[in-house]
XYZ file of C-alpha atoms in Angstrom:
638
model
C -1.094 48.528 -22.381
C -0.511 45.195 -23.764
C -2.448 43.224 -20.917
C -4.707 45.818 -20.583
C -5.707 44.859 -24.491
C -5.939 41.182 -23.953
C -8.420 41.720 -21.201
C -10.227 43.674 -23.284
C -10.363 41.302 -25.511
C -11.162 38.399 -23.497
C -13.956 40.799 -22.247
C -15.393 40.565 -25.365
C -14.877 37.476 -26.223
C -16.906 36.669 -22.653
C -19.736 38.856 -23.792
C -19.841 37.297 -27.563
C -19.588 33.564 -26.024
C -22.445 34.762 -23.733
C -24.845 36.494 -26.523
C -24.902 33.195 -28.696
C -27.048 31.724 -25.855
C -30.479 31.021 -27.313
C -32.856 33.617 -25.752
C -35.722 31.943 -23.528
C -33.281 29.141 -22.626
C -33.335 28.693 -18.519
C -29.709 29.603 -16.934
C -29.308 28.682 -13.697
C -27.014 29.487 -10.256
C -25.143 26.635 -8.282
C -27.033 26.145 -4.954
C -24.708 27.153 -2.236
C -23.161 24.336 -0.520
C -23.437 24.758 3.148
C -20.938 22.394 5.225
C -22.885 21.554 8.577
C -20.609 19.606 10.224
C -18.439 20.924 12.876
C -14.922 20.709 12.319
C -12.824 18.930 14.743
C -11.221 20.368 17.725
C -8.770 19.249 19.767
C -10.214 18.411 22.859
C -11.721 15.633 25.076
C -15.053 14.393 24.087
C -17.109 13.717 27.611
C -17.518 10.333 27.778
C -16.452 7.090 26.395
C -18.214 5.235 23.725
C -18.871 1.634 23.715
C -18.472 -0.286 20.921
C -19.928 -3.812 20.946
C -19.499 -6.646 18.037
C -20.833 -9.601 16.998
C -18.166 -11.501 14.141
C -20.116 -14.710 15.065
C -22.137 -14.673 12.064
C -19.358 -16.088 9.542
C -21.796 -18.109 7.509
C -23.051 -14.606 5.987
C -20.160 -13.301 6.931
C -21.698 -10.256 8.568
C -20.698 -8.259 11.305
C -23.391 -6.742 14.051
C -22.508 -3.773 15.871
C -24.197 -1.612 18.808
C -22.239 1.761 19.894
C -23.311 3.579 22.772
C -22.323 6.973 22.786
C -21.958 9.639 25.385
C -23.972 13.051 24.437
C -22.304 16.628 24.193
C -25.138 18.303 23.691
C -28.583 18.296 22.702
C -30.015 19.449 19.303
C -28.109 18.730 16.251
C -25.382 16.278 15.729
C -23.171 14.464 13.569
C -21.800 10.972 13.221
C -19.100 9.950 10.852
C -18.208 7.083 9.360
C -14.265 6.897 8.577
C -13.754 8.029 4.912
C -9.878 8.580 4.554
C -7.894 5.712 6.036
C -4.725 5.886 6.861
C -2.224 3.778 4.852
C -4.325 3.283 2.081
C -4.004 7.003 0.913
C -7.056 8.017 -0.427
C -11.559 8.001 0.864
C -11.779 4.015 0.897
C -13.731 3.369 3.891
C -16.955 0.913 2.462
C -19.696 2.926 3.332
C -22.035 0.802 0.832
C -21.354 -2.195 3.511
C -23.074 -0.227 6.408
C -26.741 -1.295 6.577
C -29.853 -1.301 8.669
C -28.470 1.891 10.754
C -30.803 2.898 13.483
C -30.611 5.290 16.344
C -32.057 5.100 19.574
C -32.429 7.464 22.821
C -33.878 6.048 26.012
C -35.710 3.270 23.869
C -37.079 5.884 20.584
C -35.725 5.707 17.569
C -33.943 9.011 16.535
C -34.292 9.679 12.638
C -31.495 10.269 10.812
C -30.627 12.003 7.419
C -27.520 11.348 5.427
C -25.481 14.607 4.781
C -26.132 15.758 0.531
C -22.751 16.454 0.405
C -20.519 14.352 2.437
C -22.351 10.693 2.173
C -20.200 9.567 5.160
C -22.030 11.839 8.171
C -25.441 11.216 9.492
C -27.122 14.370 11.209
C -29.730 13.782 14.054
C -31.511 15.535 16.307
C -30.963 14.678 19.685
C -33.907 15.389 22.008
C -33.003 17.196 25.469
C -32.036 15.297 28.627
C -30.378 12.346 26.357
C -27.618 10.707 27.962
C -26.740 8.044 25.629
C -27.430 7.136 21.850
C -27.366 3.766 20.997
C -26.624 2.781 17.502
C -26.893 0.118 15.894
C -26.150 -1.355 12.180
C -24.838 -4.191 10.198
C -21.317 -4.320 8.390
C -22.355 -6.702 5.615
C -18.672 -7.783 4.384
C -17.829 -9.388 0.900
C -19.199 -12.639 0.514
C -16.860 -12.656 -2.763
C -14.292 -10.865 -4.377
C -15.685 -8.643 -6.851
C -17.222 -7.021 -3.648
C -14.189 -5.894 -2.071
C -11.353 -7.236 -0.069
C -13.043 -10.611 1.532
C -12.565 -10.228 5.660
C -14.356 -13.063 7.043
C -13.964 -17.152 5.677
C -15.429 -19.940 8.108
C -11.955 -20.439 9.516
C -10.556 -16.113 9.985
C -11.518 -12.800 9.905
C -9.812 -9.388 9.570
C -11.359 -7.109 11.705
C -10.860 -3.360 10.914
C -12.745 -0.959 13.553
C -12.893 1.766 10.993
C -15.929 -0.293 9.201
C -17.426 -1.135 12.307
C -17.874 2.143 14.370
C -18.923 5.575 14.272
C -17.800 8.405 15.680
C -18.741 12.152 16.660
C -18.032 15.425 14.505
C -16.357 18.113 15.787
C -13.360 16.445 17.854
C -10.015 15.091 16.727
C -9.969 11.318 17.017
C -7.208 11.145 19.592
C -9.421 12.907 21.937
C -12.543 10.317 21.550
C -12.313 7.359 24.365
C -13.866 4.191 23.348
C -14.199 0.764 24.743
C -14.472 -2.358 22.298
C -15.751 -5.339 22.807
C -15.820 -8.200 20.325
C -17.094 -11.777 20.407
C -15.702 -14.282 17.926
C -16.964 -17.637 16.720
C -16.967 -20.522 19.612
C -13.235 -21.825 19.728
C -11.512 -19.085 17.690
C -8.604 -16.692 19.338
C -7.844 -13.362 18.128
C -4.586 -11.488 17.576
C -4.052 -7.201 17.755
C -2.631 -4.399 19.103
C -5.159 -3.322 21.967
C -4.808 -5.382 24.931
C -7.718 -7.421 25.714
C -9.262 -9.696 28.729
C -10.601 -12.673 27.822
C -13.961 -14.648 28.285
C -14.713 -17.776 26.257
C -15.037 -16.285 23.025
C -15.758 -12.609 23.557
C -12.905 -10.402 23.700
C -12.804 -7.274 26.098
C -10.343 -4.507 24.939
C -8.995 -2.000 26.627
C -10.025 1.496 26.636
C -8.609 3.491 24.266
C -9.008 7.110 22.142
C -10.811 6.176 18.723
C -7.797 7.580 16.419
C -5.258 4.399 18.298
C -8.616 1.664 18.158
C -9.158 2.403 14.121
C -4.997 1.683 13.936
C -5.148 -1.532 15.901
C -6.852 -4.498 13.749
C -7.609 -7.735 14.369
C -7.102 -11.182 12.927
C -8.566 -14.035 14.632
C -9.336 -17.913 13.580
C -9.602 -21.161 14.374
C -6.375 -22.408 13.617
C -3.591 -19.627 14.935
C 0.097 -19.501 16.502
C 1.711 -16.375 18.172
C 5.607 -16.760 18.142
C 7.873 -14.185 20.691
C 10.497 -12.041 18.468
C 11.608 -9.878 20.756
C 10.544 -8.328 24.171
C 8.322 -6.358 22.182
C 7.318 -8.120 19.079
C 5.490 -11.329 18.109
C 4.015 -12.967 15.599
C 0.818 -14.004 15.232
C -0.281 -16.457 12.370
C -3.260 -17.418 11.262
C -4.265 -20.155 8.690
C -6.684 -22.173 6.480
C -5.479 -25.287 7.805
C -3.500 -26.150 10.723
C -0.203 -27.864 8.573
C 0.430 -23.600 7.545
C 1.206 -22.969 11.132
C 4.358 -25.488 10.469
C 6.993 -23.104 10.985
C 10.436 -24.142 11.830
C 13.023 -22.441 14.375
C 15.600 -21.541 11.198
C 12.400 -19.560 9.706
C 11.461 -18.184 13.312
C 15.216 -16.597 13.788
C 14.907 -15.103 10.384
C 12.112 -12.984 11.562
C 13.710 -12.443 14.900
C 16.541 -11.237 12.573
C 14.469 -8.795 11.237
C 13.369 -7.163 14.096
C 16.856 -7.062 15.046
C 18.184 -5.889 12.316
C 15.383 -3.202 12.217
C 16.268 -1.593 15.315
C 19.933 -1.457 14.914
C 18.927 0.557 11.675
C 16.898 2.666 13.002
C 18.101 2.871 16.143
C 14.600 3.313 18.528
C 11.490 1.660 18.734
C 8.426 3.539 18.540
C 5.769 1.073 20.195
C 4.836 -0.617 23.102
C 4.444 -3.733 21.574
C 4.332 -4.317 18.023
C 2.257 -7.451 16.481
C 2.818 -8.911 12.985
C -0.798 -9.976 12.269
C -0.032 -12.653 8.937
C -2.588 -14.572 7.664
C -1.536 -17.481 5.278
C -4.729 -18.156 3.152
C -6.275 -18.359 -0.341
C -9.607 -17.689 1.070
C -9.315 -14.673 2.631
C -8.546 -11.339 1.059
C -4.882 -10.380 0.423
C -3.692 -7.487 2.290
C -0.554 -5.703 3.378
C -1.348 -2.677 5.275
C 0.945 -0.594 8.017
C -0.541 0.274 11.489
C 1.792 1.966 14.228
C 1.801 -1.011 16.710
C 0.804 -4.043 14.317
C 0.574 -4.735 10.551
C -1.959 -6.546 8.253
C 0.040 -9.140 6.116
C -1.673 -11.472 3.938
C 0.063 -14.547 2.183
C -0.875 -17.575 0.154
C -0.341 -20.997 1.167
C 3.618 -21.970 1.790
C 4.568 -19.158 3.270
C 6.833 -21.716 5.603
C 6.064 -24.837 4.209
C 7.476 -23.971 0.671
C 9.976 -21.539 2.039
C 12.655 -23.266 -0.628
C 10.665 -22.668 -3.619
C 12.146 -19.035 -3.467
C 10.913 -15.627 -1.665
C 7.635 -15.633 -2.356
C 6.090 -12.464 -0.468
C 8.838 -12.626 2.675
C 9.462 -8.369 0.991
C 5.934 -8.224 2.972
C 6.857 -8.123 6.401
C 9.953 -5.981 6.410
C 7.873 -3.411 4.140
C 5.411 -2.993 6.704
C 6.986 -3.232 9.999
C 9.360 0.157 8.435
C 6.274 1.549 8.232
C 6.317 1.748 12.190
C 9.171 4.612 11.822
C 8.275 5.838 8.529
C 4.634 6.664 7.485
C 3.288 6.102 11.473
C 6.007 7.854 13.554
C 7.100 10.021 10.732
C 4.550 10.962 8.726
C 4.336 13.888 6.032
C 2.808 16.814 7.190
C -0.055 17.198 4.835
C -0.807 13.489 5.156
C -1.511 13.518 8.865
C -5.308 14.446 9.414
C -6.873 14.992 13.261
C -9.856 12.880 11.951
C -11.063 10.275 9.565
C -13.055 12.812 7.221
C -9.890 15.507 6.452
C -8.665 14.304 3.043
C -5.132 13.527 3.362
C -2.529 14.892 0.407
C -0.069 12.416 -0.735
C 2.486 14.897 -1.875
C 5.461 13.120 0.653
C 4.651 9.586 -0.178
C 7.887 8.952 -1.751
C 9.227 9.181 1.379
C 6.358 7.349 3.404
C 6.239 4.634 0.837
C 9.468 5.205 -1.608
C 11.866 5.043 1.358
C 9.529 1.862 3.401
C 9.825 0.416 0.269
C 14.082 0.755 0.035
C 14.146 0.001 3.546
C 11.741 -3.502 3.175
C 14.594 -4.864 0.656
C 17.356 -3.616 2.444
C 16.205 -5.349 5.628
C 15.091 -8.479 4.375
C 18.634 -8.894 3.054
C 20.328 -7.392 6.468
C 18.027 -10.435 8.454
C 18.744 -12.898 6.032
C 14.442 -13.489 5.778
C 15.787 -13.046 2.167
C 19.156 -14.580 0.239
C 21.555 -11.265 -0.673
C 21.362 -13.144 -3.868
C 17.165 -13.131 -4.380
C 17.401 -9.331 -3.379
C 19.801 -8.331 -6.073
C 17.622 -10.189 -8.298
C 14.141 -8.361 -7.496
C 16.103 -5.066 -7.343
C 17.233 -5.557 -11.024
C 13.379 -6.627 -12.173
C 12.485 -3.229 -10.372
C 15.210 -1.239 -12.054
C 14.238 -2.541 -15.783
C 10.481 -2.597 -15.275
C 10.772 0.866 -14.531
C 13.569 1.716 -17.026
C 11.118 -0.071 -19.897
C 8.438 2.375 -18.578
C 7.654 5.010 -21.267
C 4.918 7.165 -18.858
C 8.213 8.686 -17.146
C 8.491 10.961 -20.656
C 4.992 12.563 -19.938
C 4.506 12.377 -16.648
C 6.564 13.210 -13.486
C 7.233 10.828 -10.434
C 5.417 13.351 -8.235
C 2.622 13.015 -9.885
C 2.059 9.758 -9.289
C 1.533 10.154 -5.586
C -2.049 11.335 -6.259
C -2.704 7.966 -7.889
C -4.619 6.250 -4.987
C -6.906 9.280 -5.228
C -7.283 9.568 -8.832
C -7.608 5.205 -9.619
C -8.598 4.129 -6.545
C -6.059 1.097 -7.329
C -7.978 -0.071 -9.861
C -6.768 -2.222 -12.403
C -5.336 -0.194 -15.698
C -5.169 -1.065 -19.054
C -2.012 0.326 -20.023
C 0.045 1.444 -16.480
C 3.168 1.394 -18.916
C 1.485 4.500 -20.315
C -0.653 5.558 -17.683
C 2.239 4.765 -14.424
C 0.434 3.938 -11.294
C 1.447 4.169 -7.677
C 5.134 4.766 -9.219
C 6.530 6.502 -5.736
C 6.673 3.028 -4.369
C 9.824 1.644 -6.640
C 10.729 4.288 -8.525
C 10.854 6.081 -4.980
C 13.058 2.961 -4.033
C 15.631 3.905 -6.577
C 15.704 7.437 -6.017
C 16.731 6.181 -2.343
C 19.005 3.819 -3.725
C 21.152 6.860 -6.239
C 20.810 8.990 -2.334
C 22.857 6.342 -0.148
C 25.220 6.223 -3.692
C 25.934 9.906 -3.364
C 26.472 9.831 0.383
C 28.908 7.109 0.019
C 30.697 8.585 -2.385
C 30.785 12.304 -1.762
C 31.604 11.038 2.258
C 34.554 9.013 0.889
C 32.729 6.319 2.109
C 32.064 7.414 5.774
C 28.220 8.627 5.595
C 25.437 6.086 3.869
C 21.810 6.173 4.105
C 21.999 4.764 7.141
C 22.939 7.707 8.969
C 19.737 9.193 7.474
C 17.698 6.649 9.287
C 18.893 7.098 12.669
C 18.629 10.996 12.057
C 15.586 11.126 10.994
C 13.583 7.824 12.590
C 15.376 6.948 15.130
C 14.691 10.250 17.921
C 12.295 9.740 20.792
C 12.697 6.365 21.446
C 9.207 4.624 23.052
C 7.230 7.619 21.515
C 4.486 5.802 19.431
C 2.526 9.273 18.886
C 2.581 11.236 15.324
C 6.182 13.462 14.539
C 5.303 15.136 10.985
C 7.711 16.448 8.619
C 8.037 18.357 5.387
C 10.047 18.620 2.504
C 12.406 20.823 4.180
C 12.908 18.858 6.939
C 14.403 15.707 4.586
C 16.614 18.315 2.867
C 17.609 19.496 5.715
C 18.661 16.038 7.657
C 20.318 15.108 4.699
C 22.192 18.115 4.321
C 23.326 17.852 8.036
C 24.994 14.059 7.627
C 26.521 15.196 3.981
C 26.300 18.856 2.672
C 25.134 18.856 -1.167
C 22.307 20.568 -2.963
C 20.038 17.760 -1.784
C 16.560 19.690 -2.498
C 17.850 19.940 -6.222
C 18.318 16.610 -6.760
C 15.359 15.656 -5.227
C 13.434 18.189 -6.805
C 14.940 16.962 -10.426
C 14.293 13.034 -9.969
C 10.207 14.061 -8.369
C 9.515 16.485 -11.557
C 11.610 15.149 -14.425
C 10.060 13.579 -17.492
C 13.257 11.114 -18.381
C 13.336 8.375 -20.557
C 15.149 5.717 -18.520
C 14.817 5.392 -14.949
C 17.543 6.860 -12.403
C 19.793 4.057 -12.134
C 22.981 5.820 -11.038
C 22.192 4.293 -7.385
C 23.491 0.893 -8.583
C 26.467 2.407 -10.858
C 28.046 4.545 -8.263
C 27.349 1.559 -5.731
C 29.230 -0.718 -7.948
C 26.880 -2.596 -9.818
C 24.842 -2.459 -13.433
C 22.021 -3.395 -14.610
C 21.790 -6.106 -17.752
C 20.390 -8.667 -19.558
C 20.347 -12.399 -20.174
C 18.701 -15.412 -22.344
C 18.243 -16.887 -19.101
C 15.890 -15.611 -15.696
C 17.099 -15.244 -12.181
C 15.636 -17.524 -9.830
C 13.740 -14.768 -8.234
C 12.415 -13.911 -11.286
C 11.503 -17.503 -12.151
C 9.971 -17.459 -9.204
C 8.009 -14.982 -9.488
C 6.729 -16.052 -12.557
C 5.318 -19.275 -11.138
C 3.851 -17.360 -7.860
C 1.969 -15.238 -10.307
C 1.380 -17.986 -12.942
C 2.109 -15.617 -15.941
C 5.280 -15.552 -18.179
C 6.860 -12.330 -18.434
C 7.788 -11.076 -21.763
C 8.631 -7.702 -20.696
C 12.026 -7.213 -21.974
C 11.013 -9.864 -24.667
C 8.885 -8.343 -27.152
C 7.192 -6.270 -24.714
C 4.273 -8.421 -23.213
C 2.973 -10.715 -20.094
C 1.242 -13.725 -20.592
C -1.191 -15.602 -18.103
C -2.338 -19.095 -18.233
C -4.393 -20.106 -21.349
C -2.817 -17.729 -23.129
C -4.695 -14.659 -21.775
C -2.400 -11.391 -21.958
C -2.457 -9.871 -18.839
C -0.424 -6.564 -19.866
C 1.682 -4.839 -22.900
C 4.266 -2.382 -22.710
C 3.353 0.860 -24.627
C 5.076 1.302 -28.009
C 6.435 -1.926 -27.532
C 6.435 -5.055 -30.967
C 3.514 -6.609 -28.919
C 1.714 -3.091 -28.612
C 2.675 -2.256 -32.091
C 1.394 -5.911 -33.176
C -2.157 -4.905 -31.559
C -1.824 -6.723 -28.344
C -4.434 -5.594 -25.427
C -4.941 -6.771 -22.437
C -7.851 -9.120 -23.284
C -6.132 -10.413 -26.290
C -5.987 -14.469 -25.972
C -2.822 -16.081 -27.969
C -4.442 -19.145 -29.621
C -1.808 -20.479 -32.032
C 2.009 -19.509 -32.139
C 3.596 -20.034 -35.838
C 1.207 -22.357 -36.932
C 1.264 -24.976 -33.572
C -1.155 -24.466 -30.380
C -0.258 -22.188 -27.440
C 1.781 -22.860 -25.115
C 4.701 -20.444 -22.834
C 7.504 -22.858 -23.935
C 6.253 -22.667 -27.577
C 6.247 -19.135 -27.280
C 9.745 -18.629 -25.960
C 11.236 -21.118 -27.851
C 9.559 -18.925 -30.892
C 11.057 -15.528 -29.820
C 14.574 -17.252 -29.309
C 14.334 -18.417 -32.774
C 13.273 -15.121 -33.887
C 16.355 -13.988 -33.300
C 18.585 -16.048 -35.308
C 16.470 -16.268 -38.711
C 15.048 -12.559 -38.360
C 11.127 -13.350 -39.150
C 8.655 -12.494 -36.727
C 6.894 -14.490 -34.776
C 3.088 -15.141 -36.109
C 0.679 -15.599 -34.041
C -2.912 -16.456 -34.011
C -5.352 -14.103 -31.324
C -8.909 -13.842 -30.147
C -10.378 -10.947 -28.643
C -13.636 -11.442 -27.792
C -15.302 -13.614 -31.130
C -12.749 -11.748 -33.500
C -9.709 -13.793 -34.756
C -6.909 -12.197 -36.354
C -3.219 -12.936 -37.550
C -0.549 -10.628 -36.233
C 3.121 -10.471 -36.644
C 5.277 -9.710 -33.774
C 8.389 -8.095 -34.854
C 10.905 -8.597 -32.141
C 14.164 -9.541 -33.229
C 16.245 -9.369 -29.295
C 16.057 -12.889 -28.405
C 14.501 -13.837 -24.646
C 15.868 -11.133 -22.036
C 15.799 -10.873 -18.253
C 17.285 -8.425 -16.245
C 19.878 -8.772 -13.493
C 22.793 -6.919 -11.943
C 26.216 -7.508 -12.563
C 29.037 -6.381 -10.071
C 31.316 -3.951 -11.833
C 33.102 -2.785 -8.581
C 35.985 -4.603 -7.177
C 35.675 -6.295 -3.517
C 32.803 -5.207 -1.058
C 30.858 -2.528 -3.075
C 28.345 0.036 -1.847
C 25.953 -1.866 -2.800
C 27.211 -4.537 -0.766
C 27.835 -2.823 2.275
C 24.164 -1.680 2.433
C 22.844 -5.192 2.292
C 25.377 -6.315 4.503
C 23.458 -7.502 8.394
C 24.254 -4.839 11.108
């Protein structure tokens, strides 16, 4: 009776909602949307496309391409253009780069309409007896940043196949041969996956099917190196200047280390070969980006030539070469897609990312490519970052996997607030408090280790696609160490908490705390970024000229009025400047007045107090267990 009422009443309520619409207005029904394009099936496509490229043209840095593709059939088809690329998560092909398409059979153009609903498929209408298309089109890249990631300077270029090719509708991409060929400025060389003969300057790769050819990039230059790590892995380095490439043998055998050290962990290989494409530039875009057989990793200047200054971005490579077991090999089941227009779902990332991202510190330190010491150190800044993070009250870790979907990684104004792509290090921590409780509830004979060979290291050589689910991580765990695994997952993924989950480091024999004075990492890392961080300090980051470059929700510097966008012009009555600042906040905290400061945003000045009374703080880990910890043990080289 009861629900039988409140549907009555809603009823009405319905009907009353629907009366008050003024009579005359016009009310109209959705058009039906009718999807045209065949979905893909999993078998061959006849024939084998060729793909042609000019990347000569790097004074307007644009890209000409011609495809030649095989026919089906006659009558009406459909040609995609990739739309959801792996390892970035989310429908981030650049479509708006694409210009001047045209399609030809036997010499006449074929006209082509973009599809209403999908603005990544082009239908035509193939007359009868065609053998061949031919398309052809431009891929007019970023001639600056505010474009999109810059892929082509006068000295390198990244080339991604996805933004140069098309391919049918109706097949999975595995099952679609292709043939690339690719000719590069006078003088230049070129680095990737694909095997290739070479001819001067043009580059003939090997035939392959169109899902391995979008996961094999290319960086090529004019000033390059290619190092041996292994029988199976190089390194290939490209640079804005020839002095980058000055690399010495120490820094070599640390990243011979890591590949070492990688497949002792893991305990298989799943490639062929496997190429670490790094460029070393400030002129082309920045990039880090897994593939199954290579990686894109993109680093400033002094990447070997200031190795001493402190880590810089060495976390790069071992991040993405896990990504060869985890995220390529293993991959979550509702993220793997037979084709480039299937939206994937992000819902396992913080194992695809959350456990890469574990696994990138854990094997830096293991190789050695990174001090023990500078490891500990970025570990703490992760653990407080995300402890000082009040968006874990509202919303859940899980959550934030559908973040490359929902922002797009665009830049935020409040990511304290809003989180962001969260699954990488808070993932990393739930990881962390994992290997604790193996440890400990093994008496010390299981770790997170045994996970890894478990669950990455089957099928050795096997470089295809072996998906999993949540049950399946359960499950392995629950196999090396019985515990109720899926509820403790389940908690950390969907629980609004107010500190992060640092148990990880306190059953693995270490804590997380404070000090007047920064790491070296983190000093570091202040001068790579060229901001000072006031995080744990009042609540605020500061770039150069005084520009504030991000505020901790609820924080004093929120709760002063800080924005991003908010310039610090004076600092108790004196000029900006970092040390003026800091030596302003330390004093803060022995005569208990807050700091004033003068601030612009935009033409507005204003006077604002900021009430923090804690003194400078930095975060760092200090050993509470005696000898060899946990903690230690998992750093320790294998």
């Amino acid at each position: 009776m009861f629900r039988i009422v409140i549907a009555g009443a809603l009823l009405a309520s319905t009907a009353a909602v629907v009366a008050q619409v003024p009579a005359g207005n016009s009310t109209p029904q959705p058009a039906a949307i009718v999807d045209t394009i065949p979905a893909p099936v999993d078998q061959p496509y006849p024939g084998t496309i060729a793909l042609k490229v000019d990347a000569t043209d790097i004074g307007r840095r644009i890209f000409r391409v011609t495809q030649t593709i095989p026919v089906a059939k006659a009558g009406p088809t459909v040609l995609l253009y990739p739309a959801w690329l792996p390892g970035k998560h989310g429908p981030r092909g650049e479509i708006e780069k694409l210009a001047g398409l045209v399609f030809k059979a036997d010499g006449k153009v074929i006209p082509w309409t973009r599809d209403t609903v999908d603005v990544f498929a082009f239908h035509l209408d193939v007359p009868q007896g065609t053998k061949t298309i031919e398309a052809s089109f431009q891929f007019i890249s970023a001639t600056k940043p505010d474009q999109g990631r810059v892929v082509m300077t006068p000295d390198m270029l990244s080339l991604q196949p996805n933004s140069v090719s098309l391919y049918p509708a109706g097949y999975f991409t595995r099952q679609i041969p292709i043939q690339m060929t690719v000719t590069y400025p006078e003088g230049w060389t070129a680095a990737g996956a694909v095997p290739a003969k070479v001819n001067g300057s043009t580059y003939v790769y090997q035939t392959t099917d169109y899902d391995t050819l979008v996961d094999s990039p290319i960086l090529a230059g004019r000033y390059g190196k290619t190092w041996p790590l292994s029988n199976r892995v190089k390194l290939a380095v490209y640079a804005d200047t020839p002095g980058e490439l000055a690399a010495t043998p120490a820094q070599i055998d640390a990243h011979k280390r890591l590949v070492d050290q990688a497949v002792k962990t893991f305990g298989a290989q799943h490639y062929d070969n496997y190429t670490f494409l790094l460029s070393i530039t400030d002129n082309l875009g920045s990039i880090g980006l897994e593939h199954h057989r290579s990686s894109e990793n993109g680093v400033t200047p002094g990447y070997f030539t200031k190795w001493n200054d402190g880590p810089g971005r060495r976390n790069l490579l071992p991040h993405e070469f896990t990504h060869s077991w985890n995220g390529k090999f293993r991959r979550g089941a509702d993220s793997w897609t037979p084709d480039f227009r299937m939206p994937t779902r992000n819902s396992l990332l913080w194992v695809y990312e959350g456990q890469t991202q574990f696994w990138g510190y854990v094997l830096q330190a293991r190789s050695a490519l990174v001090s023990k010491q500078d490891t500990l150190d970025q570990l703490a800044a992760i653990a407080a970052l995300y402890d000082s993070q009040p968006a874990r009250q509202w919303r859940p870790l899980i959550d934030t996997t559908n973040d490359p979907v929902i922002s797009a990684r665009r830049p935020k104004g409040w990511s304290s607030w809003q989180r962001s792509e969260d699954y990488y290090n808070e993932g990393l921590l739930v990881w962390l408090e994992v290997d604790s409780m193996l440890r400990q509830l093994s008496g010390g004979k299981k770790s997170i280790d045994d996970f890894a060979k478990a669950f990455f290291g089957v099928r050795d050589g096997d470089w295809g696609v072996l998906t999993y689910t949540f049950d399946d991580v359960v499950a392995t765990l629950d196999k090396i160490q019985p515990h109720d695994w899926r509820g403790l997952l389940t908690q950390r993924l969907t629980e609004n908490a107010k500190g992060a989950p640092l148990s990880g480091f306190e059953r693995n024999g270490y804590r997380l705390v404070y000090a007047a004075e920064p790491t070296a990492s983190f000093r570091a890392n202040e001068k790579t970024r060229k901001h000072t961080d006031l995080t744990y300090s009042g609540g605020f980051v500061v770039g150069q000229g005084g520009d504030v470059t991000g505020v901790t929700w609820g924080s004093p510097a929120f709760d002063a009025g800080l924005t991003i966008g908010t310039t610090i012009v004076s600092v108790n009555g004196q000029s900006y400047s970092d040390d003026r600042l800091k030596a302003a906040i330390t004093a803060a905290k022995d005569n208990q007045q807050p700091v004033q400061l003068w601030v612009k945003n935009g033409d507005t000045y204003r006077q604002v107090a900021l009430d923090w009374r804690g003194g400078l703080r930095y975060p760092r880990l200090e050993k509470t267990g005696a000898g060899e910890t946990g903690l230690d043990r998992l750093l320790a080289p294998r």
